[in-house]
Amino acid sequence: MATIDNEEAMFETLDPVPSEIATAISDGLNAFNESAEIRREAFAVVWRENGGLIAGITASVSFSVLFIGNLWVAKSLRLGGIGTKLMAAAEKEGRRRAAVAACVDTLSTQAPDFYLKLGYVEFGRISGHAGGRPVDRIWFRKEFSAVA
């Protein structure tokens, strides 16, 4: 086990985070999790039109739970149902990978009503501030039924 003799010489704050540092930290954690038989299966579902990316969702399955990462739809196409279709596709893929539930987080200024309409239930919230105004980060979950 390593010991820390001089904390001031050992720690460094990086802002912005270089991509190679983010990758090294992520790879290190993934290697540990794999050795502990904690698998994480990452995937994305994308929507293309005329060869261009117009929407997408990143997700992963771990612990039999589908974790929704980021959901993005081009601004000109929002409120047209693409986000709902992407969520359905991600949930279907999560179920295919043996997920029994899903988890997602959003900000109170983003899309909490969207997830509620999709059957998600709030299970956590923390309040903060952004740009001088109050903003909550909200976590949602959805249990999958045995029949998809």
Tab-separated table of N, CA, C and O in Angstrom, residues 77-121:
chain	number	residue	atom	x	y	z
A	77	LEU	N	-35.451	19.856	-33.685
A	77	LEU	CA	-36.290	18.658	-33.715
A	77	LEU	C	-36.868	18.285	-32.362
A	77	LEU	O	-37.557	17.268	-32.239
A	78	ARG	N	-36.615	19.093	-31.355
A	78	ARG	CA	-37.125	18.782	-30.017
A	78	ARG	C	-38.640	18.878	-29.986
A	78	ARG	O	-39.250	19.606	-30.758
A	79	LEU	N	-39.235	18.130	-29.095
A	79	LEU	CA	-40.684	18.055	-28.886
A	79	LEU	C	-41.395	17.342	-30.037
A	79	LEU	O	-42.614	17.442	-30.170
A	80	GLY	N	-40.639	16.611	-30.848
A	80	GLY	CA	-41.243	15.888	-31.959
A	80	GLY	C	-41.325	14.387	-31.735
A	80	GLY	O	-41.690	13.654	-32.646
A	81	GLY	N	-40.983	13.922	-30.546
A	81	GLY	CA	-41.090	12.501	-30.239
A	81	GLY	C	-39.814	11.697	-30.395
A	81	GLY	O	-39.784	10.512	-30.060
A	82	ILE	N	-38.754	12.313	-30.901
A	82	ILE	CA	-37.504	11.572	-31.095
A	82	ILE	C	-36.914	11.147	-29.754
A	82	ILE	O	-36.437	10.016	-29.605
A	83	GLY	N	-36.946	12.020	-28.766
A	83	GLY	CA	-36.421	11.671	-27.440
A	83	GLY	C	-37.145	10.478	-26.838
A	83	GLY	O	-36.517	9.577	-26.263
A	84	THR	N	-38.446	10.448	-26.981
A	84	THR	CA	-39.241	9.324	-26.478
A	84	THR	C	-38.850	8.037	-27.194
A	84	THR	O	-38.703	6.977	-26.562
A	85	LYS	N	-38.663	8.111	-28.507
A	85	LYS	CA	-38.264	6.933	-29.267
A	85	LYS	C	-36.864	6.464	-28.880
A	85	LYS	O	-36.606	5.260	-28.787
A	86	LEU	N	-35.957	7.393	-28.648
A	86	LEU	CA	-34.608	7.024	-28.213
A	86	LEU	C	-34.642	6.347	-26.847
A	86	LEU	O	-33.951	5.345	-26.627
A	87	MET	N	-35.437	6.883	-25.927
A	87	MET	CA	-35.552	6.265	-24.603
A	87	MET	C	-36.114	4.856	-24.723
A	87	MET	O	-35.629	3.926	-24.068
A	88	ALA	N	-37.137	4.677	-25.558
A	88	ALA	CA	-37.723	3.341	-25.741
A	88	ALA	C	-36.684	2.376	-26.301
A	88	ALA	O	-36.590	1.216	-25.862
A	89	ALA	N	-35.889	2.836	-27.245
A	89	ALA	CA	-34.855	1.982	-27.836
A	89	ALA	C	-33.782	1.638	-26.807
A	89	ALA	O	-33.322	0.491	-26.745
A	90	ALA	N	-33.385	2.607	-25.988
A	90	ALA	CA	-32.378	2.347	-24.949
A	90	ALA	C	-32.925	1.380	-23.906
A	90	ALA	O	-32.213	0.470	-23.459
A	91	GLU	N	-34.186	1.550	-23.519
A	91	GLU	CA	-34.800	0.637	-22.553
A	91	GLU	C	-34.886	-0.773	-23.129
A	91	GLU	O	-34.614	-1.756	-22.425
A	92	LYS	N	-35.227	-0.879	-24.396
A	92	LYS	CA	-35.303	-2.197	-25.036
A	92	LYS	C	-33.931	-2.862	-25.039
A	92	LYS	O	-33.801	-4.047	-24.716
A	93	GLU	N	-32.908	-2.097	-25.387
A	93	GLU	CA	-31.550	-2.646	-25.385
A	93	GLU	C	-31.111	-3.004	-23.965
A	93	GLU	O	-30.457	-4.024	-23.747
A	94	GLY	N	-31.480	-2.176	-22.995
A	94	GLY	CA	-31.159	-2.485	-21.599
A	94	GLY	C	-31.791	-3.792	-21.164
A	94	GLY	O	-31.140	-4.629	-20.532
A	95	ARG	N	-33.049	-3.983	-21.509
A	95	ARG	CA	-33.731	-5.247	-21.182
A	95	ARG	C	-33.048	-6.426	-21.861
A	95	ARG	O	-32.897	-7.490	-21.273
A	96	ARG	N	-32.642	-6.214	-23.118
A	96	ARG	CA	-31.950	-7.281	-23.846
A	96	ARG	C	-30.657	-7.674	-23.115
A	96	ARG	O	-30.256	-8.824	-23.118
A	97	ARG	N	-30.064	-6.705	-22.443
A	97	ARG	CA	-28.829	-6.947	-21.683
A	97	ARG	C	-29.128	-7.303	-20.228
A	97	ARG	O	-28.283	-7.185	-19.370
A	98	ALA	N	-30.357	-7.703	-19.939
A	98	ALA	CA	-30.795	-8.224	-18.630
A	98	ALA	C	-31.006	-7.154	-17.563
A	98	ALA	O	-31.024	-7.457	-16.371
A	99	ALA	N	-31.217	-5.904	-17.955
A	99	ALA	CA	-31.546	-4.865	-16.975
A	99	ALA	C	-32.967	-5.071	-16.471
A	99	ALA	O	-33.870	-5.401	-17.245
A	100	VAL	N	-33.158	-4.891	-15.178
A	100	VAL	CA	-34.485	-5.023	-14.572
A	100	VAL	C	-35.049	-3.661	-14.162
A	100	VAL	O	-36.188	-3.562	-13.724
A	101	ALA	N	-34.218	-2.622	-14.310
A	101	ALA	CA	-34.637	-1.268	-13.952
A	101	ALA	C	-33.756	-0.279	-14.707
A	101	ALA	O	-32.732	-0.658	-15.285
A	102	ALA	N	-34.169	0.983	-14.696
A	102	ALA	CA	-33.397	2.044	-15.336
A	102	ALA	C	-33.235	3.209	-14.372
A	102	ALA	O	-34.056	3.401	-13.471
A	103	CYS	N	-32.180	3.975	-14.576
A	103	CYS	CA	-31.874	5.130	-13.734
A	103	CYS	C	-31.383	6.261	-14.633
A	103	CYS	O	-30.626	6.037	-15.573
A	104	VAL	N	-31.845	7.475	-14.348
A	104	VAL	CA	-31.426	8.643	-15.105
A	104	VAL	C	-31.449	9.850	-14.176
A	104	VAL	O	-32.198	9.875	-13.201
A	105	ASP	N	-30.610	10.837	-14.465
A	105	ASP	CA	-30.691	12.089	-13.714
A	105	ASP	C	-30.792	13.249	-14.687
A	105	ASP	O	-30.385	13.149	-15.839
A	106	THR	N	-31.396	14.322	-14.206
A	106	THR	CA	-31.567	15.520	-15.017
A	106	THR	C	-31.598	16.720	-14.083
A	106	THR	O	-31.631	16.574	-12.857
A	107	LEU	N	-31.592	17.888	-14.645
A	107	LEU	CA	-31.702	19.121	-13.854
A	107	LEU	C	-33.141	19.622	-13.904
A	107	LEU	O	-33.861	19.369	-14.874
A	108	SER	N	-33.524	20.354	-12.875
A	108	SER	CA	-34.881	20.903	-12.835
A	108	SER	C	-35.125	21.854	-14.001
A	108	SER	O	-36.275	22.077	-14.385
A	109	THR	N	-34.060	22.391	-14.590
A	109	THR	CA	-34.172	23.288	-15.736
A	109	THR	C	-34.159	22.539	-17.064
A	109	THR	O	-34.260	23.159	-18.119
A	110	GLN	N	-34.030	21.210	-17.006
A	110	GLN	CA	-33.963	20.431	-18.238
A	110	GLN	C	-35.261	19.664	-18.470
A	110	GLN	O	-36.207	20.236	-18.985
A	111	ALA	N	-35.302	18.384	-18.078
A	111	ALA	CA	-36.401	17.547	-18.549
A	111	ALA	C	-37.063	16.663	-17.492
A	111	ALA	O	-37.417	15.534	-17.794
A	112	PRO	N	-37.304	17.141	-16.278
A	112	PRO	CA	-37.928	16.239	-15.312
A	112	PRO	C	-39.320	15.761	-15.747
A	112	PRO	O	-39.656	14.587	-15.552
A	113	ASP	N	-40.112	16.615	-16.342
A	113	ASP	CA	-41.453	16.215	-16.773
A	113	ASP	C	-41.404	15.149	-17.864
A	113	ASP	O	-42.258	14.257	-17.927
A	114	PHE	N	-40.390	15.211	-18.716
A	114	PHE	CA	-40.212	14.225	-19.778
A	114	PHE	C	-40.074	12.823	-19.179
A	114	PHE	O	-40.743	11.882	-19.613
A	115	TYR	N	-39.229	12.686	-18.168
A	115	TYR	CA	-39.012	11.365	-17.560
A	115	TYR	C	-40.230	10.893	-16.775
A	115	TYR	O	-40.549	9.703	-16.787
A	116	LEU	N	-40.925	11.824	-16.137
A	116	LEU	CA	-42.159	11.442	-15.439
A	116	LEU	C	-43.183	10.875	-16.426
A	116	LEU	O	-43.848	9.873	-16.140
A	117	LYS	N	-43.301	11.501	-17.597
A	117	LYS	CA	-44.251	11.024	-18.613
A	117	LYS	C	-43.887	9.632	-19.126
A	117	LYS	O	-44.749	8.899	-19.591
A	118	LEU	N	-42.610	9.271	-19.023
A	118	LEU	CA	-42.156	7.956	-19.480
A	118	LEU	C	-42.249	6.895	-18.388
A	118	LEU	O	-41.806	5.775	-18.581
A	119	GLY	N	-42.826	7.270	-17.241
A	119	GLY	CA	-43.019	6.292	-16.175
A	119	GLY	C	-41.903	6.240	-15.146
A	119	GLY	O	-41.870	5.340	-14.310
A	120	TYR	N	-40.998	7.198	-15.184
A	120	TYR	CA	-39.923	7.247	-14.200
A	120	TYR	C	-40.430	7.897	-12.915
A	120	TYR	O	-41.323	8.747	-12.950
A	121	VAL	N	-39.846	7.502	-11.784
A	121	VAL	CA	-40.233	7.989	-10.470
A	121	VAL	C	-39.014	8.629	-9.816
A	121	VAL	O	-37.925	8.044	-9.817
